[in-house]
Tab-separated table of C-alpha atoms in Angstrom:
chain	number	residue	atom	x	y	z
A	1	GLU	CA	12.629	15.258	5.254
A	2	ALA	CA	11.627	12.950	2.400
A	3	GLN	CA	7.877	12.634	2.427
A	4	VAL	CA	4.555	12.465	0.647
A	5	THR	CA	2.183	15.184	1.797
A	6	GLN	CA	-1.553	14.721	1.472
A	7	ASN	CA	-4.222	17.266	2.278
A	8	PRO	CA	-6.670	17.412	3.851
A	9	ARG	CA	-6.345	14.720	6.485
A	10	TYR	CA	-10.101	14.642	7.089
A	11	LEU	CA	-12.902	15.802	4.835
A	12	ILE	CA	-16.673	15.659	5.131
A	13	THR	CA	-18.624	16.736	2.079
A	14	VAL	CA	-22.036	16.427	0.511
A	15	THR	CA	-23.057	14.382	-2.481
A	16	GLY	CA	-22.242	16.078	-5.763
A	17	LYS	CA	-19.911	18.774	-4.473
A	18	LYS	CA	-16.621	18.656	-6.368
A	19	LEU	CA	-13.502	18.185	-4.296
A	20	THR	CA	-9.759	17.763	-4.749
A	21	VAL	CA	-7.352	15.896	-2.524
A	22	THR	CA	-3.826	17.145	-3.007
A	23	CYS	CA	-0.672	15.047	-2.998
A	24	SER	CA	2.894	16.253	-3.220
A	25	GLN	CA	6.225	14.447	-2.914
A	26	ASN	CA	9.698	15.907	-2.482
A	27	MET	CA	11.763	12.867	-3.502
A	28	ASN	CA	11.766	13.395	-7.275
A	29	HIS	CA	9.936	10.095	-7.723
A	30	GLU	CA	8.666	9.238	-11.173
A	31	TYR	CA	5.849	6.938	-10.094
A	32	MET	CA	2.827	8.122	-8.137
A	33	SER	CA	-0.405	6.371	-7.313
A	34	TRP	CA	-3.698	6.711	-5.479
A	35	TYR	CA	-5.284	3.934	-3.430
A	36	ARG	CA	-8.456	3.643	-1.451
A	37	GLN	CA	-8.680	1.501	1.651
A	38	ASP	CA	-11.956	-0.063	2.736
A	39	PRO	CA	-12.545	-2.550	5.572
A	40	GLY	CA	-12.265	-6.130	4.382
A	41	LEU	CA	-11.058	-5.071	0.948
A	42	GLY	CA	-7.517	-3.925	1.613
A	43	LEU	CA	-6.009	-1.235	-0.592
A	44	ARG	CA	-7.147	-0.925	-4.171
A	45	GLN	CA	-5.467	1.186	-6.815
A	46	ILE	CA	-7.490	4.027	-8.294
A	47	TYR	CA	-5.072	5.694	-10.706
A	48	TYR	CA	-1.357	5.832	-11.237
A	49	SER	CA	1.172	7.935	-13.090
A	50	MET	CA	4.526	6.788	-14.437
A	51	ASN	CA	5.735	10.318	-15.083
A	52	VAL	CA	4.620	13.829	-15.955
A	53	GLU	CA	1.593	13.837	-18.259
A	54	VAL	CA	1.400	10.014	-18.144
A	55	THR	CA	-1.531	8.643	-16.169
A	56	ASP	CA	-3.555	5.461	-16.331
A	57	LYS	CA	-6.447	3.727	-14.627
A	58	GLY	CA	-5.984	1.329	-11.799
A	59	ASP	CA	-8.520	-1.200	-10.587
A	60	VAL	CA	-11.262	1.137	-9.339
A	61	PRO	CA	-11.101	4.375	-11.381
A	62	GLU	CA	-14.819	5.109	-11.750
A	63	GLY	CA	-15.800	8.471	-10.336
A	64	TYR	CA	-12.239	9.778	-10.042
A	65	LYS	CA	-9.903	11.926	-12.106
A	66	VAL	CA	-6.220	12.699	-11.783
A	67	SER	CA	-3.630	14.898	-13.434
A	68	ARG	CA	0.166	15.026	-13.420
A	69	LYS	CA	1.243	18.399	-14.696
A	70	GLU	CA	4.324	18.537	-12.480
A	71	LYS	CA	6.486	15.714	-11.266
A	72	ARG	CA	5.906	16.419	-7.594
A	73	ASN	CA	2.103	16.798	-7.605
A	74	PHE	CA	-0.629	14.257	-8.261
A	75	PRO	CA	-4.070	15.520	-7.179
A	76	LEU	CA	-7.132	13.299	-6.955
A	77	ILE	CA	-10.361	14.877	-8.155
A	78	LEU	CA	-13.880	13.747	-7.346
A	79	GLU	CA	-16.114	15.789	-9.622
A	80	SER	CA	-19.421	14.507	-8.224
A	81	PRO	CA	-18.761	12.553	-5.020
A	82	SER	CA	-21.212	9.893	-3.938
A	83	PRO	CA	-21.586	8.092	-0.584
A	84	ASN	CA	-19.895	4.953	-1.967
A	85	GLN	CA	-16.715	6.999	-2.268
A	86	THR	CA	-16.560	7.327	1.495
A	87	SER	CA	-13.192	5.778	2.233
A	88	LEU	CA	-9.614	6.246	3.413
A	89	TYR	CA	-7.431	7.468	0.561
A	90	PHE	CA	-3.685	7.149	0.232
A	91	CYS	CA	-1.279	8.767	-2.143
A	92	ALA	CA	2.039	7.012	-2.690
A	93	SER	CA	5.200	7.558	-4.667
A	94	SER	CA	8.155	5.496	-5.756
A	95	PRO	CA	11.200	5.727	-7.959
A	96	HIS	CA	11.044	3.376	-10.929
A	97	GLY	CA	12.069	-0.044	-9.735
A	98	PRO	CA	11.050	-2.493	-7.031
A	99	TYR	CA	11.554	-0.287	-4.007
A	100	GLY	CA	8.064	-0.225	-2.565
A	101	TYR	CA	6.134	2.944	-1.959
A	102	THR	CA	6.379	5.917	0.331
A	103	PHE	CA	2.849	6.667	1.470
A	104	GLY	CA	1.162	9.860	2.496
A	105	SER	CA	-0.625	9.991	5.838
A	106	GLY	CA	-4.032	9.344	4.310
A	107	THR	CA	-7.246	11.317	3.806
A	108	ARG	CA	-10.405	10.170	5.531
A	109	LEU	CA	-13.256	11.196	3.218
A	110	THR	CA	-16.904	11.038	4.205
A	111	VAL	CA	-19.580	11.804	1.617
A	112	VAL	CA	-23.053	12.378	3.054
B	1	ALA	CA	-3.983	-10.834	-12.774
B	2	GLN	CA	-2.061	-11.222	-9.582
B	3	THR	CA	-3.930	-11.859	-6.355
B	4	VAL	CA	-2.749	-11.781	-2.758
B	5	THR	CA	-4.529	-13.715	-0.016
B	6	GLN	CA	-4.265	-13.194	3.713
B	7	SER	CA	-6.472	-15.885	5.151
B	8	GLN	CA	-6.303	-14.859	8.821
B	9	PRO	CA	-8.275	-11.643	9.368
B	10	GLU	CA	-7.198	-11.259	12.961
B	11	MET	CA	-4.649	-12.610	15.460
B	12	SER	CA	-3.528	-11.843	18.948
B	13	VAL	CA	-0.291	-12.658	20.735
B	14	GLN	CA	1.257	-12.050	24.123
B	15	GLU	CA	4.075	-9.576	24.452
B	16	ALA	CA	7.531	-11.161	23.908
B	17	GLU	CA	6.097	-14.120	22.017
B	18	THR	CA	6.670	-14.966	18.375
B	19	VAL	CA	3.882	-14.763	15.819
B	20	THR	CA	3.670	-15.699	12.149
B	21	LEU	CA	1.382	-13.964	9.671
B	22	SER	CA	0.528	-15.908	6.542
B	23	CYS	CA	0.254	-14.716	2.952
B	24	THR	CA	-0.153	-16.529	-0.330
B	25	TYR	CA	-0.198	-15.104	-3.807
B	26	ASP	CA	-1.000	-16.165	-7.304
B	27	THR	CA	1.074	-15.198	-10.317
B	28	SER	CA	2.487	-16.624	-13.508
B	29	GLU	CA	5.481	-14.283	-13.337
B	30	ASN	CA	8.915	-15.554	-12.458
B	31	ASN	CA	10.457	-12.270	-11.390
B	32	TYR	CA	8.596	-10.182	-8.829
B	33	TYR	CA	8.857	-8.625	-5.395
B	34	LEU	CA	6.947	-9.106	-2.188
B	35	PHE	CA	6.392	-6.710	0.663
B	36	TRP	CA	4.919	-6.515	4.108
B	37	TYR	CA	3.467	-3.214	5.227
B	38	LYS	CA	2.380	-2.261	8.724
B	39	GLN	CA	-0.455	0.166	9.467
B	40	PRO	CA	-0.638	1.163	13.162
B	41	PRO	CA	-3.644	3.044	14.571
B	42	SER	CA	-2.076	6.269	13.314
B	43	ARG	CA	-2.977	4.780	9.858
B	44	GLN	CA	0.432	5.551	8.402
B	45	MET	CA	1.585	2.818	5.985
B	46	ILE	CA	5.067	1.669	6.948
B	47	LEU	CA	7.249	-0.687	4.922
B	48	VAL	CA	8.354	-3.566	7.141
B	49	ILE	CA	10.286	-5.868	4.837
B	50	ARG	CA	10.881	-6.635	1.166
B	51	GLN	CA	11.806	-9.839	-0.674
B	52	GLU	CA	13.055	-10.329	-4.213
B	53	ALA	CA	11.662	-13.481	-5.800
B	54	TYR	CA	14.980	-14.351	-7.449
B	55	LYS	CA	16.729	-14.499	-4.066
B	56	GLN	CA	16.529	-17.768	-2.200
B	57	GLN	CA	17.694	-16.209	1.045
B	58	ASN	CA	14.876	-15.013	3.272
B	59	ALA	CA	14.881	-11.315	4.105
B	60	THR	CA	15.306	-10.186	7.712
B	61	GLU	CA	14.963	-6.793	9.386
B	62	ASN	CA	15.731	-6.895	13.095
B	63	ARG	CA	12.799	-8.740	14.740
B	64	PHE	CA	11.027	-9.237	11.433
B	65	SER	CA	11.817	-12.067	9.042
B	66	VAL	CA	10.054	-13.807	6.207
B	67	ASN	CA	9.636	-17.384	5.115
B	68	PHE	CA	9.520	-17.194	1.334
B	69	GLN	CA	8.475	-20.397	-0.420
B	70	LYS	CA	8.457	-19.597	-4.126
B	71	ALA	CA	7.134	-22.941	-5.347
B	72	ALA	CA	4.271	-22.793	-2.867
B	73	LYS	CA	3.738	-19.061	-3.545
B	74	SER	CA	3.834	-18.390	0.141
B	75	PHE	CA	5.301	-15.370	1.922
B	76	SER	CA	4.811	-15.413	5.684
B	77	LEU	CA	6.046	-12.790	8.135
B	78	LYS	CA	7.522	-13.798	11.485
B	79	ILE	CA	7.654	-11.265	14.289
B	80	SER	CA	9.942	-12.269	17.117
B	81	ASP	CA	9.806	-10.865	20.643
B	82	SER	CA	6.491	-9.127	19.947
B	83	GLN	CA	6.120	-5.630	21.353
B	84	LEU	CA	3.035	-3.576	22.131
B	85	GLY	CA	4.031	-1.247	19.294
B	86	ASP	CA	3.620	-4.112	16.834
B	87	THR	CA	-0.147	-3.846	17.256
B	88	ALA	CA	-1.322	-2.876	13.774
B	89	MET	CA	-2.897	-3.977	10.537
B	90	TYR	CA	-0.433	-5.882	8.387
B	91	PHE	CA	-0.694	-6.007	4.624
B	92	CYS	CA	1.084	-8.369	2.297
B	93	ALA	CA	1.733	-6.963	-1.180
B	94	PHE	CA	2.988	-8.146	-4.558
B	95	MET	CA	4.801	-6.127	-7.192
B	96	ARG	CA	5.568	-7.028	-10.771
B	97	VAL	CA	7.982	-4.555	-12.246
B	98	GLN	CA	7.398	-4.147	-15.939
B	99	GLY	CA	7.770	-1.177	-18.230
B	100	GLY	CA	8.023	1.327	-15.410
B	101	SER	CA	4.705	0.324	-13.885
B	102	GLU	CA	5.386	-0.476	-10.263
B	103	LYS	CA	1.929	-1.524	-9.202
B	104	LEU	CA	1.525	-2.908	-5.687
B	105	VAL	CA	-1.291	-5.420	-5.282
B	106	PHE	CA	-2.356	-5.739	-1.657
B	107	GLY	CA	-4.005	-8.442	0.357
B	108	LYS	CA	-7.011	-7.568	2.501
B	109	GLY	CA	-4.930	-7.197	5.613
B	110	MET	CA	-4.672	-8.855	9.004
B	111	LYS	CA	-5.193	-7.197	12.360
B	112	LEU	CA	-2.538	-8.121	14.921
B	113	THR	CA	-3.006	-7.304	18.581
B	114	VAL	CA	-0.112	-7.666	21.006
B	115	ASN	CA	-1.353	-8.061	24.577
B	116	PRO	CA	0.644	-7.066	27.664
């Protein structure tokens, strides 16, 4: 089944404790992206990657890191999480072109 | 920068009725793509329908259709014969395809409730 797999689905952590949210796709898509969803703000892009070893900032990159060492994986790293990073996070992938995204099932992150 | 506006934060409709969700956008581009995504309580993001700006014909997918007005920069979604399973957040999104960067810009979303 073609899909984007995100883990974990839920995560509660404490301020300052480094964490990684994993994302993997099995569709050989070139483009991958991370979004955060907050009430009243919609989805905002954090980082994106056009291909292996090519990443760039989205609209809200502060406090996040990403890497794209393999085509299928695009992990999101929070090196020192803060409470304002409490949010619902989505990973998405797409082939190049105007096809829209396939989304992962989301990660609900709470930073206390 | 492109912006997407969904002015109605919330709507409700009776089962079997028709409802229209509004969306406007701002861009100086001539070639772009527009999408509607649905997010049910399961929180999964599901693509509902897609429209190419260069096509005058409005896209349709079963009970879902759009009214695309390029000059007015308007992209509304019509849901016919509403079903309880249509209860969800709906997001309008804009995509400019340039140089391999397929960035989706989302509106803030609209909560639709279908009542029995």
